[in-house]
Amino acid sequence: MQHVKVPQDRIGVLIGEGGETMREIEQRAEVRLDIDSGSGAVAIDQVGDPVSGMLAPDIVRAIGRGFTPESALSILDDELRTFELVDLDSHTRNKNDLRRQKGRLIGEDGRTRELMEELTGAEVVIKGSTLGAIGQPEEVSAVRRAVGMILDGAPHGAVYSFLERKHNELTQGFDVRQSG
């Protein structure tokens, strides 16, 4: 049995309307979830396929960190798809620094976070003191590297150039962005 803590404001999303999300996670990951909505503690018990069951804590964690249930469950759709969390607290000196760095990661009108998603193909969510990414290993790795550059104080232009290069590598020059 594994235990995951989910923030109070995400318990409703984890359970879903009439328990729908919880049931879908249980079915698809072949686990049983015991959610304590008072404390946010989630006990995860494997009842079927151990490989799917191993992914259940990441699915619950991803929803807890702000991903939609659909995005979190996508981890089950492809054996290479991964979820990674960057703890921004460990890269910042204090609350003000955390706020400043989050602002740099999100960018004006969310543009930096959007570009990270567009150019890597990963999904990126910033909540509280964490940044989460879901995608293929090379996509998540590119996000992690871009986040590291921003946290180290690199100018946004340099980070965008890195992401453009990564995008071209990942798509072999094929532009997946819609024009217009």
PDB file of C-alpha atoms in Angstrom:
ATOM      1  CA  MET A   1       0.000   0.000   0.000  1.00  0.00           C
ATOM      2  CA  GLN A   2       1.230   3.497  -0.867  1.00  0.00           C
ATOM      3  CA  HIS A   3       0.238   6.867   0.546  1.00  0.00           C
ATOM      4  CA  VAL A   4       0.008  10.215  -1.222  1.00  0.00           C
ATOM      5  CA  LYS A   5      -1.030  13.573   0.212  1.00  0.00           C
ATOM      6  CA  VAL A   6      -3.307  15.726  -1.944  1.00  0.00           C
ATOM      7  CA  PRO A   7      -3.991  19.428  -1.242  1.00  0.00           C
ATOM      8  CA  GLN A   8      -7.464  20.173   0.117  1.00  0.00           C
ATOM      9  CA  ASP A   9      -8.464  22.185  -2.965  1.00  0.00           C
ATOM     10  CA  ARG A  10      -7.781  19.190  -5.257  1.00  0.00           C
ATOM     11  CA  ILE A  11      -9.675  16.465  -3.341  1.00  0.00           C
ATOM     12  CA  GLY A  12     -12.902  17.237  -5.216  1.00  0.00           C
ATOM     13  CA  VAL A  13     -11.122  16.922  -8.560  1.00  0.00           C
ATOM     14  CA  LEU A  14      -9.545  13.611  -7.496  1.00  0.00           C
ATOM     15  CA  ILE A  15     -12.917  12.187  -6.447  1.00  0.00           C
ATOM     16  CA  GLY A  16     -14.813  13.699  -9.382  1.00  0.00           C
ATOM     17  CA  GLU A  17     -18.529  14.136  -9.855  1.00  0.00           C
ATOM     18  CA  GLY A  18     -20.253  11.331  -7.959  1.00  0.00           C
ATOM     19  CA  GLY A  19     -16.910   9.578  -7.489  1.00  0.00           C
ATOM     20  CA  GLU A  20     -16.438   9.238 -11.257  1.00  0.00           C
ATOM     21  CA  THR A  21     -12.723  10.188 -11.418  1.00  0.00           C
ATOM     22  CA  MET A  22     -11.825   8.023  -8.437  1.00  0.00           C
ATOM     23  CA  ARG A  23     -13.607   5.037 -10.040  1.00  0.00           C
ATOM     24  CA  GLU A  24     -11.849   5.608 -13.374  1.00  0.00           C
ATOM     25  CA  ILE A  25      -8.418   5.682 -11.685  1.00  0.00           C
ATOM     26  CA  GLU A  26      -9.298   2.532  -9.726  1.00  0.00           C
ATOM     27  CA  GLN A  27     -10.456   0.736 -12.865  1.00  0.00           C
ATOM     28  CA  ARG A  28      -7.688   1.787 -15.236  1.00  0.00           C
ATOM     29  CA  ALA A  29      -4.775   1.504 -12.773  1.00  0.00           C
ATOM     30  CA  GLU A  30      -6.251  -1.586 -11.078  1.00  0.00           C
ATOM     31  CA  VAL A  31      -6.020  -0.117  -7.579  1.00  0.00           C
ATOM     32  CA  ARG A  32      -8.309   0.788  -4.702  1.00  0.00           C
ATOM     33  CA  LEU A  33      -8.193   4.369  -3.455  1.00  0.00           C
ATOM     34  CA  ASP A  34      -9.079   5.278   0.101  1.00  0.00           C
ATOM     35  CA  ILE A  35      -9.395   9.062   0.189  1.00  0.00           C
ATOM     36  CA  ASP A  36      -9.617  10.929   3.495  1.00  0.00           C
ATOM     37  CA  SER A  37     -11.118  14.230   2.370  1.00  0.00           C
ATOM     38  CA  GLY A  38     -10.458  15.766   5.782  1.00  0.00           C
ATOM     39  CA  SER A  39      -6.675  15.339   5.750  1.00  0.00           C
ATOM     40  CA  GLY A  40      -6.029  14.902   2.018  1.00  0.00           C
ATOM     41  CA  ALA A  41      -4.388  11.518   2.667  1.00  0.00           C
ATOM     42  CA  VAL A  42      -4.870   8.965  -0.110  1.00  0.00           C
ATOM     43  CA  ALA A  43      -4.091   5.293   0.477  1.00  0.00           C
ATOM     44  CA  ILE A  44      -3.458   3.366  -2.742  1.00  0.00           C
ATOM     45  CA  ASP A  45      -3.869  -0.390  -2.676  1.00  0.00           C
ATOM     46  CA  GLN A  46      -2.855  -2.547  -5.669  1.00  0.00           C
ATOM     47  CA  VAL A  47      -5.562  -5.009  -6.624  1.00  0.00           C
ATOM     48  CA  GLY A  48      -4.554  -5.980 -10.158  1.00  0.00           C
ATOM     49  CA  ASP A  49      -1.712  -5.464 -12.605  1.00  0.00           C
ATOM     50  CA  PRO A  50       1.318  -4.345 -10.552  1.00  0.00           C
ATOM     51  CA  VAL A  51       2.722  -2.262 -13.444  1.00  0.00           C
ATOM     52  CA  SER A  52      -0.440  -0.144 -13.717  1.00  0.00           C
ATOM     53  CA  GLY A  53      -0.638  -0.082  -9.934  1.00  0.00           C
ATOM     54  CA  MET A  54       2.858   1.399  -9.745  1.00  0.00           C
ATOM     55  CA  LEU A  55       1.675   4.378 -11.802  1.00  0.00           C
ATOM     56  CA  ALA A  56      -1.335   5.103  -9.571  1.00  0.00           C
ATOM     57  CA  PRO A  57       0.591   7.272  -7.048  1.00  0.00           C
ATOM     58  CA  ASP A  58       1.869   9.447  -9.922  1.00  0.00           C
ATOM     59  CA  ILE A  59      -1.674   9.804 -11.289  1.00  0.00           C
ATOM     60  CA  VAL A  60      -2.978  10.872  -7.861  1.00  0.00           C
ATOM     61  CA  ARG A  61       0.035  13.168  -7.318  1.00  0.00           C
ATOM     62  CA  ALA A  62      -0.404  14.764 -10.769  1.00  0.00           C
ATOM     63  CA  ILE A  63      -4.077  15.558 -10.056  1.00  0.00           C
ATOM     64  CA  GLY A  64      -3.028  16.921  -6.668  1.00  0.00           C
ATOM     65  CA  ARG A  65      -0.492  19.198  -8.372  1.00  0.00           C
ATOM     66  CA  GLY A  66      -3.064  20.719 -10.730  1.00  0.00           C
ATOM     67  CA  PHE A  67      -3.260  18.436 -13.769  1.00  0.00           C
ATOM     68  CA  THR A  68      -6.678  17.476 -15.116  1.00  0.00           C
ATOM     69  CA  PRO A  69      -7.696  13.860 -14.471  1.00  0.00           C
ATOM     70  CA  GLU A  70      -7.470  13.241 -18.260  1.00  0.00           C
ATOM     71  CA  SER A  71      -3.853  14.452 -18.373  1.00  0.00           C
ATOM     72  CA  ALA A  72      -2.926  12.480 -15.257  1.00  0.00           C
ATOM     73  CA  LEU A  73      -4.527   9.296 -16.609  1.00  0.00           C
ATOM     74  CA  SER A  74      -2.645   9.706 -19.898  1.00  0.00           C
ATOM     75  CA  ILE A  75       0.368   8.281 -18.011  1.00  0.00           C
ATOM     76  CA  LEU A  76      -1.349   4.893 -18.442  1.00  0.00           C
ATOM     77  CA  ASP A  77      -1.795   5.330 -22.210  1.00  0.00           C
ATOM     78  CA  ASP A  78       1.854   4.963 -23.130  1.00  0.00           C
ATOM     79  CA  GLU A  79       4.461   3.089 -21.115  1.00  0.00           C
ATOM     80  CA  LEU A  80       7.059   5.807 -21.771  1.00  0.00           C
ATOM     81  CA  ARG A  81       4.840   8.722 -20.723  1.00  0.00           C
ATOM     82  CA  THR A  82       6.109  10.098 -17.419  1.00  0.00           C
ATOM     83  CA  PHE A  83       5.192  12.560 -14.707  1.00  0.00           C
ATOM     84  CA  GLU A  84       7.863  14.659 -13.077  1.00  0.00           C
ATOM     85  CA  LEU A  85       7.688  17.256 -10.347  1.00  0.00           C
ATOM     86  CA  VAL A  86      10.212  20.058  -9.797  1.00  0.00           C
ATOM     87  CA  ASP A  87      10.248  21.374  -6.238  1.00  0.00           C
ATOM     88  CA  LEU A  88      10.663  25.128  -6.686  1.00  0.00           C
ATOM     89  CA  ASP A  89      11.183  25.628  -2.926  1.00  0.00           C
ATOM     90  CA  SER A  90      14.539  23.898  -3.115  1.00  0.00           C
ATOM     91  CA  HIS A  91      15.626  26.337  -5.849  1.00  0.00           C
ATOM     92  CA  THR A  92      14.517  29.527  -4.103  1.00  0.00           C
ATOM     93  CA  ARG A  93      15.750  31.393  -1.046  1.00  0.00           C
ATOM     94  CA  ASN A  94      12.437  32.609   0.417  1.00  0.00           C
ATOM     95  CA  LYS A  95       8.762  33.315  -0.311  1.00  0.00           C
ATOM     96  CA  ASN A  96       9.554  36.463  -2.345  1.00  0.00           C
ATOM     97  CA  ASP A  97      12.126  34.614  -4.429  1.00  0.00           C
ATOM     98  CA  LEU A  98       9.620  31.776  -4.989  1.00  0.00           C
ATOM     99  CA  ARG A  99       6.986  34.285  -6.145  1.00  0.00           C
ATOM    100  CA  ARG A 100       9.498  35.968  -8.480  1.00  0.00           C
ATOM    101  CA  GLN A 101      10.709  32.679  -9.961  1.00  0.00           C
ATOM    102  CA  LYS A 102       7.142  31.418 -10.426  1.00  0.00           C
ATOM    103  CA  GLY A 103       6.411  34.649 -12.276  1.00  0.00           C
ATOM    104  CA  ARG A 104       9.417  34.041 -14.541  1.00  0.00           C
ATOM    105  CA  LEU A 105       8.345  30.415 -15.177  1.00  0.00           C
ATOM    106  CA  ILE A 106       4.764  31.399 -15.970  1.00  0.00           C
ATOM    107  CA  GLY A 107       5.791  34.458 -17.989  1.00  0.00           C
ATOM    108  CA  GLU A 108       3.681  37.401 -19.048  1.00  0.00           C
ATOM    109  CA  ASP A 109       0.087  36.208 -19.607  1.00  0.00           C
ATOM    110  CA  GLY A 110       1.296  32.613 -19.135  1.00  0.00           C
ATOM    111  CA  ARG A 111       3.383  32.814 -22.304  1.00  0.00           C
ATOM    112  CA  THR A 112       6.551  31.124 -20.969  1.00  0.00           C
ATOM    113  CA  ARG A 113       4.652  28.130 -19.612  1.00  0.00           C
ATOM    114  CA  GLU A 114       2.658  27.936 -22.876  1.00  0.00           C
ATOM    115  CA  LEU A 115       5.821  27.984 -24.976  1.00  0.00           C
ATOM    116  CA  MET A 116       7.314  25.209 -22.844  1.00  0.00           C
ATOM    117  CA  GLU A 117       4.240  23.116 -23.668  1.00  0.00           C
ATOM    118  CA  GLU A 118       4.065  24.062 -27.353  1.00  0.00           C
ATOM    119  CA  LEU A 119       7.738  23.537 -28.089  1.00  0.00           C
ATOM    120  CA  THR A 120       8.313  20.363 -26.066  1.00  0.00           C
ATOM    121  CA  GLY A 121       4.950  18.607 -26.433  1.00  0.00           C
ATOM    122  CA  ALA A 122       4.788  18.033 -22.654  1.00  0.00           C
ATOM    123  CA  GLU A 123       2.000  19.344 -20.443  1.00  0.00           C
ATOM    124  CA  VAL A 124       3.224  21.798 -17.809  1.00  0.00           C
ATOM    125  CA  VAL A 125       1.388  22.902 -14.649  1.00  0.00           C
ATOM    126  CA  ILE A 126       2.668  25.303 -11.997  1.00  0.00           C
ATOM    127  CA  LYS A 127       0.907  25.102  -8.616  1.00  0.00           C
ATOM    128  CA  GLY A 128       2.069  26.194  -5.204  1.00  0.00           C
ATOM    129  CA  SER A 129       5.784  25.539  -4.961  1.00  0.00           C
ATOM    130  CA  THR A 130       5.961  22.895  -7.691  1.00  0.00           C
ATOM    131  CA  LEU A 131       6.151  22.666 -11.447  1.00  0.00           C
ATOM    132  CA  GLY A 132       4.825  19.439 -12.934  1.00  0.00           C
ATOM    133  CA  ALA A 133       5.379  18.014 -16.410  1.00  0.00           C
ATOM    134  CA  ILE A 134       3.725  15.067 -18.145  1.00  0.00           C
ATOM    135  CA  GLY A 135       5.056  13.771 -21.454  1.00  0.00           C
ATOM    136  CA  GLN A 136       7.549  11.524 -23.191  1.00  0.00           C
ATOM    137  CA  PRO A 137      10.935  11.298 -21.418  1.00  0.00           C
ATOM    138  CA  GLU A 138      12.693  13.607 -23.910  1.00  0.00           C
ATOM    139  CA  GLU A 139       9.852  16.163 -23.677  1.00  0.00           C
ATOM    140  CA  VAL A 140       9.922  16.169 -19.866  1.00  0.00           C
ATOM    141  CA  SER A 141      13.715  16.397 -19.952  1.00  0.00           C
ATOM    142  CA  ALA A 142      13.538  19.498 -22.186  1.00  0.00           C
ATOM    143  CA  VAL A 143      11.054  21.110 -19.767  1.00  0.00           C
ATOM    144  CA  ARG A 144      13.306  20.263 -16.798  1.00  0.00           C
ATOM    145  CA  ARG A 145      16.286  21.832 -18.589  1.00  0.00           C
ATOM    146  CA  ALA A 146      14.325  24.991 -19.533  1.00  0.00           C
ATOM    147  CA  VAL A 147      13.068  25.316 -15.932  1.00  0.00           C
ATOM    148  CA  GLY A 148      16.636  24.926 -14.665  1.00  0.00           C
ATOM    149  CA  MET A 149      17.808  27.673 -17.034  1.00  0.00           C
ATOM    150  CA  ILE A 150      15.070  30.049 -15.839  1.00  0.00           C
ATOM    151  CA  LEU A 151      15.727  29.278 -12.164  1.00  0.00           C
ATOM    152  CA  ASP A 152      19.434  29.911 -12.771  1.00  0.00           C
ATOM    153  CA  GLY A 153      18.553  33.371 -14.072  1.00  0.00           C
ATOM    154  CA  ALA A 154      18.970  32.817 -17.819  1.00  0.00           C
ATOM    155  CA  PRO A 155      17.228  35.475 -19.943  1.00  0.00           C
ATOM    156  CA  HIS A 156      13.917  34.298 -21.432  1.00  0.00           C
ATOM    157  CA  GLY A 157      15.314  34.782 -24.952  1.00  0.00           C
ATOM    158  CA  ALA A 158      18.032  32.190 -24.321  1.00  0.00           C
ATOM    159  CA  VAL A 159      15.474  29.763 -22.896  1.00  0.00           C
ATOM    160  CA  TYR A 160      13.171  30.260 -25.906  1.00  0.00           C
ATOM    161  CA  SER A 161      16.110  29.618 -28.267  1.00  0.00           C
ATOM    162  CA  PHE A 162      16.912  26.397 -26.391  1.00  0.00           C
ATOM    163  CA  LEU A 163      13.232  25.342 -26.599  1.00  0.00           C
ATOM    164  CA  GLU A 164      13.099  26.125 -30.350  1.00  0.00           C
ATOM    165  CA  ARG A 165      16.208  23.987 -30.904  1.00  0.00           C
ATOM    166  CA  LYS A 166      14.721  21.181 -28.798  1.00  0.00           C
ATOM    167  CA  HIS A 167      11.442  21.477 -30.709  1.00  0.00           C
ATOM    168  CA  ASN A 168      13.276  21.075 -34.011  1.00  0.00           C
ATOM    169  CA  GLU A 169      15.181  18.060 -32.634  1.00  0.00           C
ATOM    170  CA  LEU A 170      12.006  16.439 -31.269  1.00  0.00           C
ATOM    171  CA  THR A 171      10.045  16.982 -34.481  1.00  0.00           C
ATOM    172  CA  GLN A 172      13.003  16.615 -36.910  1.00  0.00           C
ATOM    173  CA  GLY A 173      12.141  19.947 -38.472  1.00  0.00           C
ATOM    174  CA  PHE A 174       8.429  19.154 -38.830  1.00  0.00           C
ATOM    175  CA  ASP A 175       6.465  22.086 -37.436  1.00  0.00           C
ATOM    176  CA  VAL A 176       3.512  20.810 -35.419  1.00  0.00           C
ATOM    177  CA  ARG A 177       2.285  24.281 -34.475  1.00  0.00           C
ATOM    178  CA  GLN A 178      -0.689  25.605 -36.383  1.00  0.00           C
ATOM    179  CA  SER A 179       0.042  28.729 -38.376  1.00  0.00           C
ATOM    180  CA  GLY A 180      -2.067  31.786 -37.841  1.00  0.00           C
TER     181      GLY A 180
END
